[in-house]
Protein backbone atom coordinates (compact mmCIF):
# COMPACT_ATOMS: atom_id res chain seq x y z
CA MET A 1 -27.31 74.54 -9.83
CA THR A 2 -25.17 71.54 -10.70
CA GLN A 3 -25.40 67.78 -9.69
CA LEU A 4 -22.49 68.55 -7.32
CA ASP A 5 -24.79 70.81 -5.34
CA HIS A 6 -27.36 68.13 -4.70
CA GLY A 7 -27.53 67.14 -1.02
CA LYS A 8 -26.66 63.57 -0.16
CA PHE A 9 -26.57 63.65 3.66
CA SER A 10 -29.28 63.94 6.29
CA LYS A 11 -29.40 66.87 8.70
CA MET A 12 -28.26 64.49 11.44
CA THR A 13 -25.20 63.51 9.51
CA THR A 14 -24.18 67.08 8.60
CA THR A 15 -24.58 68.19 12.16
CA PHE A 16 -22.58 65.37 13.47
CA HIS A 17 -19.95 66.00 10.92
CA THR A 18 -19.61 69.56 12.19
CA LEU A 19 -19.49 68.56 15.81
CA LEU A 20 -16.96 65.88 15.19
CA ALA A 21 -14.77 68.12 13.10
CA LEU A 22 -14.68 70.89 15.69
CA ASP A 23 -13.89 68.39 18.50
CA VAL A 24 -11.11 66.72 16.39
CA PHE A 25 -9.60 70.19 15.64
CA VAL A 26 -9.36 71.01 19.39
CA LEU A 27 -7.82 67.58 19.96
CA PHE A 28 -5.20 68.22 17.29
CA PHE A 29 -4.39 71.80 18.50
CA SER A 30 -4.03 70.71 22.18
CA GLY A 31 -2.39 67.38 21.45
CA TYR A 32 0.33 68.87 19.18
CA SER A 33 0.86 71.70 21.53
CA LEU A 34 1.84 69.11 24.07
CA MET A 35 3.84 67.07 21.62
CA PHE A 36 5.70 69.97 19.99
CA ASN A 37 5.68 72.38 22.81
CA ASP A 38 8.94 74.14 21.67
CA GLU A 39 7.71 74.66 18.09
CA LEU A 40 4.19 75.55 19.17
CA TRP A 41 4.92 77.54 22.32
CA TRP A 42 2.53 80.29 21.23
CA MET A 43 -0.30 77.79 21.13
CA VAL A 44 0.55 76.54 24.66
CA ASN A 45 0.39 79.99 25.99
CA LEU A 46 -2.93 80.66 24.28
CA MET A 47 -4.38 77.63 26.16
CA GLY A 48 -3.00 78.63 29.52
CA GLY A 49 0.20 76.79 29.72
CA ALA A 50 0.92 73.06 30.35
CA GLN A 51 -1.97 72.41 32.70
CA GLY A 52 -4.40 74.41 30.55
CA VAL A 53 -3.38 72.43 27.42
CA SER A 54 -3.78 69.03 29.19
CA ALA A 55 -7.17 70.15 30.49
CA VAL A 56 -8.41 71.24 27.03
CA HIS A 57 -7.18 68.00 25.57
CA ARG A 58 -9.00 65.87 28.08
CA ILE A 59 -12.20 67.85 27.81
CA ALA A 60 -12.07 67.41 23.98
CA GLY A 61 -11.38 63.75 24.52
CA GLY A 62 -14.49 63.43 26.66
CA GLY A 63 -16.44 65.19 23.92
CA LEU A 64 -15.14 62.81 21.33
CA LEU A 65 -16.18 59.80 23.44
CA ALA A 66 -19.64 61.28 23.88
CA LEU A 67 -20.00 61.79 20.08
CA ILE A 68 -18.90 58.28 19.35
CA VAL A 69 -21.37 56.70 21.85
CA PHE A 70 -24.19 58.93 20.43
CA TRP A 71 -23.35 57.97 16.83
CA MET A 72 -23.16 54.24 17.72
CA LEU A 73 -26.53 54.40 19.38
CA MET A 74 -28.13 56.28 16.47
CA MET A 75 -26.75 53.77 14.01
CA LEU A 76 -28.20 50.86 15.98
CA THR A 77 -31.56 52.27 17.12
CA THR A 78 -32.90 54.33 14.20
CA ASP A 79 -33.92 53.39 10.69
CA THR A 80 -31.84 56.15 9.25
CA GLY A 81 -28.76 55.02 11.07
CA ARG A 82 -29.19 51.44 10.01
CA GLY A 83 -29.69 52.66 6.45
CA ASN A 84 -26.54 54.76 6.55
CA PHE A 85 -24.65 51.84 7.79
CA ARG A 86 -25.79 49.65 4.97
CA GLU A 87 -24.74 52.45 2.55
CA ILE A 88 -21.12 52.31 3.70
CA LEU A 89 -20.72 48.54 3.56
CA PRO A 90 -18.58 47.39 0.63
CA SER A 91 -20.43 46.01 -2.36
CA LYS A 92 -19.54 44.03 -5.46
CA GLY A 93 -19.63 47.38 -7.33
CA ASP A 94 -16.93 48.76 -5.07
CA PHE A 95 -14.64 45.68 -5.85
CA ASP A 96 -15.41 46.09 -9.55
CA ALA A 97 -14.60 49.76 -9.36
CA PHE A 98 -11.29 49.07 -7.75
CA ILE A 99 -10.32 46.49 -10.38
CA GLN A 100 -11.42 48.82 -13.19
CA ASP A 101 -9.47 51.69 -11.58
CA VAL A 102 -6.37 49.63 -11.71
CA GLN A 103 -6.95 48.70 -15.30
CA PHE A 104 -7.69 52.40 -16.03
CA LEU A 105 -4.41 53.33 -14.41
CA LEU A 106 -2.59 50.79 -16.49
CA GLY A 107 -4.21 51.95 -19.73
CA ASN A 108 -6.32 48.82 -20.16
CA ALA A 109 -9.76 50.50 -19.52
CA ASP A 110 -11.27 53.51 -21.33
CA GLU A 111 -12.89 55.07 -18.28
CA ARG A 112 -13.33 54.75 -14.54
CA HIS A 113 -16.17 52.78 -12.95
CA PRO A 114 -19.27 54.70 -11.97
CA ASN A 115 -18.67 53.69 -8.37
CA ALA A 116 -15.37 55.56 -8.46
CA ARG A 117 -16.62 58.81 -9.88
CA GLN A 118 -17.21 61.12 -7.01
CA PHE A 119 -16.44 64.42 -8.93
CA ALA A 120 -16.59 63.26 -12.50
CA GLY A 121 -19.74 65.09 -13.42
CA GLY A 122 -22.22 62.24 -13.49
CA THR A 123 -25.81 62.62 -12.49
CA ALA A 124 -27.03 62.22 -8.98
CA ASP A 125 -28.58 58.79 -9.72
CA GLU A 126 -25.36 57.59 -11.31
CA ILE A 127 -23.00 58.55 -8.58
CA PRO A 128 -23.13 56.56 -5.33
CA LEU A 129 -23.40 58.20 -1.94
CA LEU A 130 -19.82 57.16 -1.29
CA THR A 131 -17.25 55.71 -3.71
CA TYR A 132 -15.14 52.84 -2.60
CA ILE A 133 -12.40 55.29 -1.73
CA GLY A 134 -14.91 57.33 0.39
CA LYS A 135 -16.03 54.13 2.17
CA GLY A 136 -12.44 53.26 2.80
CA VAL A 137 -11.87 56.69 4.36
CA VAL A 138 -14.89 56.22 6.63
CA PHE A 139 -13.61 52.83 7.86
CA ILE A 140 -10.05 54.02 8.37
CA PHE A 141 -11.18 57.15 10.18
CA ALA A 142 -13.48 55.13 12.43
CA ILE A 143 -10.75 52.64 13.25
CA GLU A 144 -8.33 55.52 14.06
CA LEU A 145 -10.96 57.26 16.32
CA THR A 146 -11.57 54.02 18.13
CA LEU A 147 -7.94 53.22 18.78
CA LEU A 148 -7.24 56.85 19.75
CA THR A 149 -10.21 56.85 22.18
CA ILE A 150 -9.22 53.53 23.84
CA SER A 151 -5.52 54.49 24.14
CA GLY A 152 -6.50 57.97 25.39
CA ILE A 153 -8.65 56.58 28.13
CA LEU A 154 -6.01 54.24 29.24
CA ILE A 155 -3.26 56.84 29.39
CA TRP A 156 -5.55 59.36 31.18
CA SER A 157 -3.53 58.36 34.19
CA LYS A 158 0.07 57.51 33.51
CA THR A 159 0.16 55.60 36.86
CA GLY A 160 -2.88 53.60 35.87
CA VAL A 161 -1.29 52.57 32.49
CA MET A 162 1.86 51.44 34.32
CA GLU A 163 -0.26 49.27 36.52
CA ILE A 164 -2.05 47.72 33.53
CA MET A 165 1.02 47.41 31.32
CA ALA A 166 3.16 46.16 34.27
CA THR A 167 6.27 48.22 33.37
CA LYS A 168 7.06 51.82 32.74
CA THR A 169 8.62 50.92 29.31
CA ALA A 170 5.44 49.33 28.12
CA ALA A 171 3.36 52.25 29.35
CA ALA A 172 5.61 54.72 27.50
CA ALA A 173 5.42 52.64 24.39
CA PHE A 174 1.60 52.70 24.66
CA VAL A 175 1.63 56.43 25.06
CA THR A 176 3.80 56.70 21.94
CA PHE A 177 1.37 54.57 20.12
CA HIS A 178 -1.34 57.15 20.96
CA GLY A 179 0.83 60.02 19.56
CA LEU A 180 1.69 57.89 16.42
CA LEU A 181 -2.01 57.35 15.65
CA GLY A 182 -2.49 61.09 15.99
CA VAL A 183 0.25 61.81 13.50
CA ILE A 184 -1.29 59.21 11.00
CA MET A 185 -4.81 60.75 11.52
CA LEU A 186 -3.31 64.27 11.06
CA MET A 187 -2.23 63.33 7.57
CA GLY A 188 -5.62 62.11 6.65
CA VAL A 189 -7.37 65.17 7.97
CA MET A 190 -4.97 67.52 6.22
CA PHE A 191 -5.44 65.75 2.91
CA HIS A 192 -9.18 65.73 3.56
CA ILE A 193 -9.22 69.48 4.03
CA PHE A 194 -7.22 70.03 0.80
CA GLU A 195 -9.28 67.61 -1.27
CA HIS A 196 -12.72 68.77 -0.32
CA GLY A 197 -11.89 72.49 0.17
CA PHE A 198 -9.68 73.03 -2.91
CA HIS A 199 -11.18 70.74 -5.54
CA PRO A 200 -11.74 73.00 -8.54
CA ALA A 201 -15.40 72.14 -8.69
CA LEU A 202 -15.98 72.63 -4.93
CA TYR A 203 -13.65 75.43 -3.98
CA PRO A 204 -13.73 76.90 -1.26
CA VAL A 205 -16.10 74.31 0.52
CA GLU A 206 -18.07 71.25 -0.41
CA VAL A 207 -21.62 72.57 0.11
CA LYS A 208 -23.33 69.12 0.49
CA ALA A 209 -21.19 68.42 3.53
CA PHE A 210 -23.00 71.24 5.33
CA ILE A 211 -26.41 71.63 3.80
CA PRO A 212 -28.70 68.59 4.27
CA LYS A 213 -30.44 66.97 1.41
CA SER A 214 -33.77 68.10 2.81
CA MET A 215 -32.83 71.72 2.03
CA ILE A 216 -31.42 71.16 -1.49
CA PRO A 217 -33.64 70.20 -4.56
CA GLU A 218 -32.85 66.73 -5.97
CA ASP A 219 -33.84 67.72 -9.55
CA HIS A 220 -33.71 70.66 -11.94
CA ASP A 221 -36.77 72.64 -12.97
CA ASP A 222 -35.22 73.52 -16.36
CA ASP A 223 -34.74 71.22 -19.37
CA THR A 224 -31.07 71.96 -19.77
CA GLU A 225 -29.15 68.94 -20.92
CA GLY A 226 -26.17 67.73 -18.96
CA THR A 227 -25.43 67.90 -15.28
CA GLY A 228 -24.57 71.54 -15.09
CA ILE A 229 -20.85 70.78 -14.37
CA GLU A 230 -20.05 72.24 -17.83
CA LEU A 231 -21.49 75.60 -16.79
CA LEU A 232 -19.04 76.00 -13.82
CA GLU A 233 -16.28 78.59 -14.09
CA LEU A 234 -13.04 78.22 -12.30
CA ALA A 235 -12.68 80.73 -9.44
CA PRO A 236 -9.86 83.28 -10.23
CA SER A 237 -8.29 82.71 -6.82
CA TRP A 238 -8.26 78.89 -7.04
CA ASN A 239 -4.92 78.39 -8.83
CA MET A 240 -2.88 80.40 -6.31
CA ALA A 241 -4.88 79.17 -3.28
CA SER A 242 -4.69 75.53 -4.23
CA THR A 243 -0.96 75.81 -4.99
CA VAL A 244 -0.11 77.54 -1.68
CA VAL A 245 -2.33 75.36 0.55
CA GLY A 246 -1.15 72.24 -1.23
CA ALA A 247 2.41 73.08 -0.68
CA MET A 248 1.68 74.00 2.94
CA THR A 249 -0.18 70.61 3.43
CA VAL A 250 2.80 68.60 2.13
CA ILE A 251 5.31 70.54 4.11
CA GLY A 252 3.27 70.44 7.18
CA ILE A 253 2.85 66.72 7.00
CA VAL A 254 6.57 66.08 6.33
CA SER A 255 7.55 68.53 9.25
CA VAL A 256 5.15 66.73 11.72
CA LEU A 257 6.57 63.30 10.67
CA LEU A 258 10.16 64.45 11.12
CA GLY A 259 9.27 66.27 14.36
CA SER A 260 7.66 63.13 15.85
CA LEU A 261 10.92 61.36 15.18
CA PHE A 262 13.31 63.95 16.54
CA ASP A 263 11.26 65.46 19.34
CA GLU A 264 11.74 63.56 22.56
CA GLY A 265 9.40 65.75 24.62
CA TYR A 266 6.40 63.44 24.24
CA PRO A 267 4.89 62.69 26.57
CA VAL A 268 5.76 65.87 28.10
CA PRO A 269 6.27 66.54 31.81
CA ARG A 270 3.61 68.50 33.71
CA GLU A 271 5.84 71.57 33.69
CA ILE A 272 6.75 72.61 30.12
CA ALA A 273 9.86 74.59 29.69
CA ILE A 274 8.87 77.23 27.22
CA GLY A 275 11.70 79.00 25.52
CA GLY A 276 14.05 75.99 25.19
CA GLY A 277 14.18 76.82 21.51
CA PRO A 278 13.86 74.55 18.50
CA THR A 279 17.07 73.05 17.03
CA ASP A 280 15.91 73.66 13.60
CA ILE A 281 13.96 76.76 12.53
CA LEU A 282 12.84 75.04 9.27
CA LEU A 283 11.19 72.35 11.27
CA THR A 284 9.40 74.80 13.42
CA VAL A 285 8.20 76.69 10.42
CA GLY A 286 6.97 73.45 8.83
CA ILE A 287 5.08 72.27 11.89
CA ASN A 288 3.36 75.67 12.15
CA MET A 289 2.39 75.45 8.49
CA GLY A 290 0.71 72.20 9.32
CA MET A 291 -1.16 73.80 12.13
CA PHE A 292 -2.06 76.65 9.83
CA VAL A 293 -3.67 74.13 7.50
CA LEU A 294 -5.70 72.68 10.36
CA LEU A 295 -6.73 76.22 11.38
CA LEU A 296 -7.79 76.83 7.67
CA GLY A 297 -9.93 73.72 7.99
CA LEU A 298 -11.58 75.09 11.06
CA VAL A 299 -12.30 78.38 9.28
CA LEU A 300 -13.76 76.58 6.26
CA GLN A 301 -15.90 74.45 8.62
CA MET A 302 -17.36 77.70 10.06
CA TYR A 303 -17.80 79.10 6.58
CA GLY A 304 -19.68 76.07 5.47
CA ASN A 305 -22.04 76.33 8.38
CA LEU A 306 -22.48 80.00 7.63
CA LEU A 307 -23.52 79.11 4.04
CA ARG A 308 -26.04 76.63 5.49
CA VAL A 309 -27.61 79.34 7.80
CA ARG A 310 -27.82 81.79 4.90
CA TRP A 311 -29.37 79.16 2.67
CA GLN A 312 -31.93 78.24 5.27
CA LYS A 313 -32.84 81.94 5.68
CA GLN A 314 -33.15 82.28 1.92
CA LEU A 315 -35.51 79.30 1.67
CA GLU A 316 -37.55 80.68 4.62
CA GLN A 317 -37.86 84.07 2.90
CA GLU A 318 -38.91 82.60 -0.43
CA ALA A 319 -41.51 80.41 1.33
CA SER A 320 -42.96 83.48 3.06
CA GLU A 321 -43.31 85.49 -0.01
CA PRO A 322 -46.77 85.34 -1.69
CA THR A 323 -47.13 83.46 -4.98
CA THR A 324 -47.60 85.71 -7.99
CA ALA A 325 -50.61 84.86 -10.10
CA ALA A 326 -50.66 84.78 -13.92
CA ASP A 327 -52.25 88.18 -14.24
CA GLY A 328 -49.68 89.69 -12.04
CA GLY A 329 -51.66 89.68 -8.77
CA HIS A 330 -51.17 87.52 -5.74
CA VAL A 331 -52.78 84.11 -5.20
CA GLU A 332 -55.12 84.27 -2.28
CA SER A 333 -55.25 81.44 0.25
CA ASP A 334 -58.55 79.59 1.05
CA ASP A 335 -58.30 80.58 4.69
């Protein structure tokens, strides 16, 4: 076991991460089926047509709102939540790490600051729970989710938005803002999938995102020097997998950005005309590549939870096995 395998998150956090990821994936699949109904016609059909996609998107939106409310209450009312909140607040070490990173980039520093070394092979005590980059991701993601939730609630009824915004043009602009936020968040999620699923030391999933720290030992039983990172071997399939998925991530993001500029079908009418045909087959392929990366992220999410279940069963099996005595017999209990 290496230091990268040490759990850093509570069971509550890993469970919330899974539920939030699943809900966001459904929001992406349904939202982009509406936005790019020509390019993703097959996804629209899978969800039952225009009305089915809209229903799925709204149900997932309600789920997101429920998760956000739950997390806010947990952060405010529990000691663990308040402790987690203090962990993600920026510190002087984070600012020092940013400055030293800039100096390191310019060649004026010999190494990166400890608060910036998430995957650099340091020990668990040296590496913070979140680097300053990780904290930035949390805050950006939280702001995006908040704005998406507020705008989503307001445009739940287009008529209601027009009443609030006074004009149809303002309402349409507000709906477009919701779509733009979705595009920005899509880029972050796709890079997040690639970074944490295809990092050479973590491939194919980052275990500590799924297995809580209560189920993973915090120290080593042996006296081996080092962190264990030097004992890792690169998976034979990593080179090809990371190259292909990396290319698909970039192509998917660029295609979604271009599609959001050229596609005038958002917001779509209640009746979607399937079969109108895309004007550019390359754009269609690129957008579908982006959806494939999201689907891959969903699969990795399920795989990570499968590893957690298998690990839990292994721990339970080891705990149920009798302890072997020094003479080869079994240690009897006092009961």
